[in-house]
Short mmCIF file of C-alpha atoms and ligand atoms in Angstrom, two decimals:
data_model
loop_
_atom_site.label_atom_id
_atom_site.label_comp_id
_atom_site.label_asym_id
_atom_site.label_seq_id
_atom_site.Cartn_x
_atom_site.Cartn_y
_atom_site.Cartn_z
CA UNK I 1 0.00 0.00 0.00
CA UNK I 2 1.29 3.44 -0.85
CA UNK I 3 0.63 6.60 1.14
CA UNK I 4 -2.29 8.89 0.13
CA UNK I 5 0.28 11.60 -0.62
CA UNK I 6 2.14 9.34 -3.05
CA UNK I 7 -1.11 8.15 -4.67
CA UNK I 8 -2.18 11.76 -5.19
CA UNK I 9 1.15 12.63 -6.80
CA UNK I 10 0.94 9.61 -9.10
CA UNK I 11 -2.61 10.54 -10.10
CA UNK I 12 -1.29 13.99 -11.01
CA UNK I 13 1.44 12.37 -13.11
CA UNK I 14 -1.15 10.24 -14.92
CA UNK I 15 -2.77 13.50 -15.97
CA UNK I 16 0.60 14.90 -17.10
CA UNK I 17 1.29 11.77 -19.19
CA UNK I 18 -2.16 11.96 -20.77
CA UNK I 19 -1.60 15.64 -21.51
CA UNK I 20 1.72 14.68 -23.16
CA UNK I 21 -0.17 12.16 -25.29
CA UNK I 22 -2.75 14.79 -26.22
CA UNK I 23 -0.04 17.37 -26.99
CA UNK I 24 1.78 14.97 -29.35
CA UNK I 25 -1.51 14.03 -30.98
CA UNK I 26 -2.14 17.76 -31.62
CA UNK I 27 1.37 18.04 -33.08
CA UNK I 28 0.76 15.00 -35.26
CA UNK I 29 -2.47 16.52 -36.53
CA UNK I 30 -0.67 19.80 -37.32
CA UNK I 31 2.15 17.93 -39.10
CA UNK I 32 -0.50 16.30 -41.30
CA UNK I 33 -1.74 19.73 -42.34
CA UNK I 34 1.85 20.59 -43.34
CA UNK I 35 2.16 17.40 -45.46
CA UNK I 36 4.88 16.16 -43.11
CA UNK I 37 3.68 12.55 -42.92
CA UNK I 38 6.91 11.30 -41.30
CA UNK I 39 6.71 13.84 -38.48
CA UNK I 40 3.03 12.98 -38.07
CA UNK I 41 3.79 9.25 -37.77
CA UNK I 42 6.60 9.82 -35.26
CA UNK I 43 4.37 12.02 -33.12
CA UNK I 44 1.45 9.65 -33.38
CA UNK I 45 3.64 6.83 -32.04
CA UNK I 46 4.95 9.17 -29.33
CA UNK I 47 1.37 9.96 -28.32
CA UNK I 48 0.73 6.21 -27.96
CA UNK I 49 3.89 5.83 -25.88
CA UNK I 50 2.75 8.60 -23.53
CA UNK I 51 -0.57 6.84 -23.18
CA UNK I 52 1.30 3.67 -22.21
CA UNK I 53 3.19 5.69 -19.54
CA UNK I 54 -0.14 6.82 -18.09
CA UNK I 55 -1.37 3.20 -18.12
CA UNK I 56 1.79 2.01 -16.37
CA UNK I 57 1.15 4.45 -13.51
CA UNK I 58 -2.58 3.63 -13.46
CA UNK I 59 -2.00 -0.11 -13.17
CA UNK I 60 0.58 0.53 -10.49
CA UNK I 61 -2.11 2.33 -8.46
CA UNK I 62 -4.40 -0.70 -8.95
CA UNK I 63 -1.62 -3.08 -7.82
CA UNK I 64 -1.09 -0.96 -4.72
CA UNK I 65 -4.79 -0.86 -3.89
CA UNK I 66 -4.84 2.92 -4.35
CA UNK I 67 -7.64 4.84 -6.00
CA UNK I 68 -7.42 6.36 -9.44
CA UNK I 69 -8.69 9.94 -9.67
CA UNK I 70 -8.83 10.97 -13.31
CA UNK I 71 -8.89 14.72 -13.86
CA UNK I 72 -9.66 16.80 -16.97
CA UNK I 73 -6.95 17.10 -19.60
CA UNK I 74 -5.88 20.61 -20.64
CA UNK I 75 -6.32 21.74 -24.23
CA UNK I 76 -3.03 21.55 -26.16
CA UNK I 77 -1.89 24.16 -28.71
CA UNK I 78 -3.18 23.54 -32.25
CA UNK I 79 -0.45 25.05 -34.43
CA UNK I 80 3.26 25.84 -34.52
CA UNK I 81 5.20 28.33 -36.65
CA UNK I 82 7.53 25.69 -38.09
CA UNK I 83 8.41 22.00 -37.68
CA UNK I 84 11.53 23.14 -35.84
CA UNK I 85 9.52 25.28 -33.41
CA UNK I 86 7.27 22.30 -32.82
CA UNK I 87 10.17 19.92 -32.06
CA UNK I 88 11.74 22.48 -29.74
CA UNK I 89 8.41 22.38 -27.95
CA UNK I 90 8.71 18.55 -27.73
CA UNK I 91 12.16 18.87 -26.15
CA UNK I 92 11.07 21.59 -23.71
CA UNK I 93 8.05 19.51 -22.77
CA UNK I 94 10.13 16.39 -22.14
CA UNK I 95 12.52 18.39 -19.95
CA UNK I 96 9.53 19.55 -17.95
CA UNK I 97 8.28 15.96 -17.60
CA UNK I 98 11.76 14.88 -16.45
CA UNK I 99 11.46 17.48 -13.67
CA UNK I 100 8.07 16.04 -12.67
CA UNK I 101 9.46 12.49 -12.58
CA UNK I 102 12.40 13.63 -10.47
CA UNK I 103 10.01 15.36 -8.05
CA UNK I 104 8.07 12.10 -7.75
CA UNK I 105 11.28 10.11 -7.19
CA UNK I 106 12.26 12.62 -4.51
CA UNK I 107 8.88 12.26 -2.80
CA UNK I 108 9.08 8.43 -2.91
CA UNK I 109 12.42 8.52 -1.08
CA UNK I 110 11.07 11.01 1.49
CA UNK I 111 8.04 8.76 2.05
CA UNK I 112 10.37 5.72 2.38
CA UNK I 113 8.27 4.23 -0.44
CA UNK I 114 10.83 1.94 -2.04
CA UNK I 115 8.40 0.17 -4.37
CA UNK I 116 7.38 3.47 -5.97
CA UNK I 117 11.01 4.61 -6.05
CA UNK I 118 11.78 1.42 -7.98
CA UNK I 119 8.96 2.04 -10.47
CA UNK I 120 10.15 5.62 -10.91
CA UNK I 121 13.66 4.46 -11.74
CA UNK I 122 12.22 3.05 -14.98
CA UNK I 123 10.73 6.48 -15.75
CA UNK I 124 13.99 8.27 -14.87
CA UNK I 125 15.78 6.13 -17.47
CA UNK I 126 12.95 6.53 -19.98
CA UNK I 127 13.24 10.33 -19.70
CA UNK I 128 16.95 10.20 -20.58
CA UNK I 129 15.96 8.40 -23.80
CA UNK I 130 13.01 10.72 -24.51
CA UNK I 131 15.14 13.85 -24.15
CA UNK I 132 17.92 12.34 -26.25
CA UNK I 133 15.51 11.41 -29.07
CA UNK I 134 13.87 14.83 -29.19
CA UNK I 135 17.23 16.60 -28.79
CA UNK I 136 18.69 14.74 -31.78
CA UNK I 137 15.81 15.80 -34.03
CA UNK I 138 16.11 19.43 -32.85
CA UNK I 139 19.88 19.35 -33.55
CA UNK I 140 19.27 18.02 -37.07
CA UNK I 141 16.60 20.66 -37.72
CA UNK I 142 19.05 23.31 -36.52
CA UNK I 143 21.68 21.99 -38.91
CA UNK I 144 19.49 22.16 -41.99
CA UNK I 145 18.51 25.80 -41.44
CA UNK I 146 15.89 26.85 -44.00
CA UNK I 147 16.50 23.91 -46.39
CA UNK I 148 13.23 22.35 -47.59
CA UNK I 149 15.15 19.37 -48.99
CA UNK I 150 16.68 18.80 -45.57
CA UNK I 151 13.25 19.02 -43.94
CA UNK I 152 11.90 16.37 -46.32
CA UNK I 153 14.89 14.14 -45.56
CA UNK I 154 14.19 14.36 -41.82
CA UNK I 155 10.50 13.76 -42.50
CA UNK I 156 11.43 10.55 -44.35
CA UNK I 157 13.71 9.48 -41.50
CA UNK I 158 11.06 10.13 -38.81
CA UNK I 159 8.54 8.16 -40.86
CA UNK I 160 10.67 5.04 -40.38
CA UNK I 161 9.88 4.92 -36.66
CA UNK I 162 8.18 1.60 -35.92
FE1 LIG L 1 6.01 10.09 -20.59
FE2 LIG L 1 7.63 11.64 -22.72
O1 LIG L 1 7.34 11.23 -20.93
#
């Protein structure tokens, strides 16, 4: 059994993961309008991954006999100036999520909740990967500058995500 304080914090994180999913879905929809099918596919898969993060936390609450308290999900932005601006937003967002995960890990240690601390270790590692993936795309977009050919090359590369 986890403490009510920990359960509340995890419920809040479920909302943050679902918002991430919704944000990436909005980005995917925008990429479609820009004919960037590769970006759209990458973001669509990322949205699904964020949903799976929410589910991982939700099922953890079930396993711990804690109650789920699903809150409303905030409305994400609908458009971005450029694909680069959008991906910078992905990176910023992931950095913010990393901060939230670290806060949760900190709380788990303070609560002497070692089971939750163990679960959160998976998320700590996952965030390293998420930031690295988004950071690499931002770096490539920075490199190509205003090149449309370069943008299409990256679009093709992102479309290969399985
Ligand atoms: Fe669930 Fe991208 O962090």
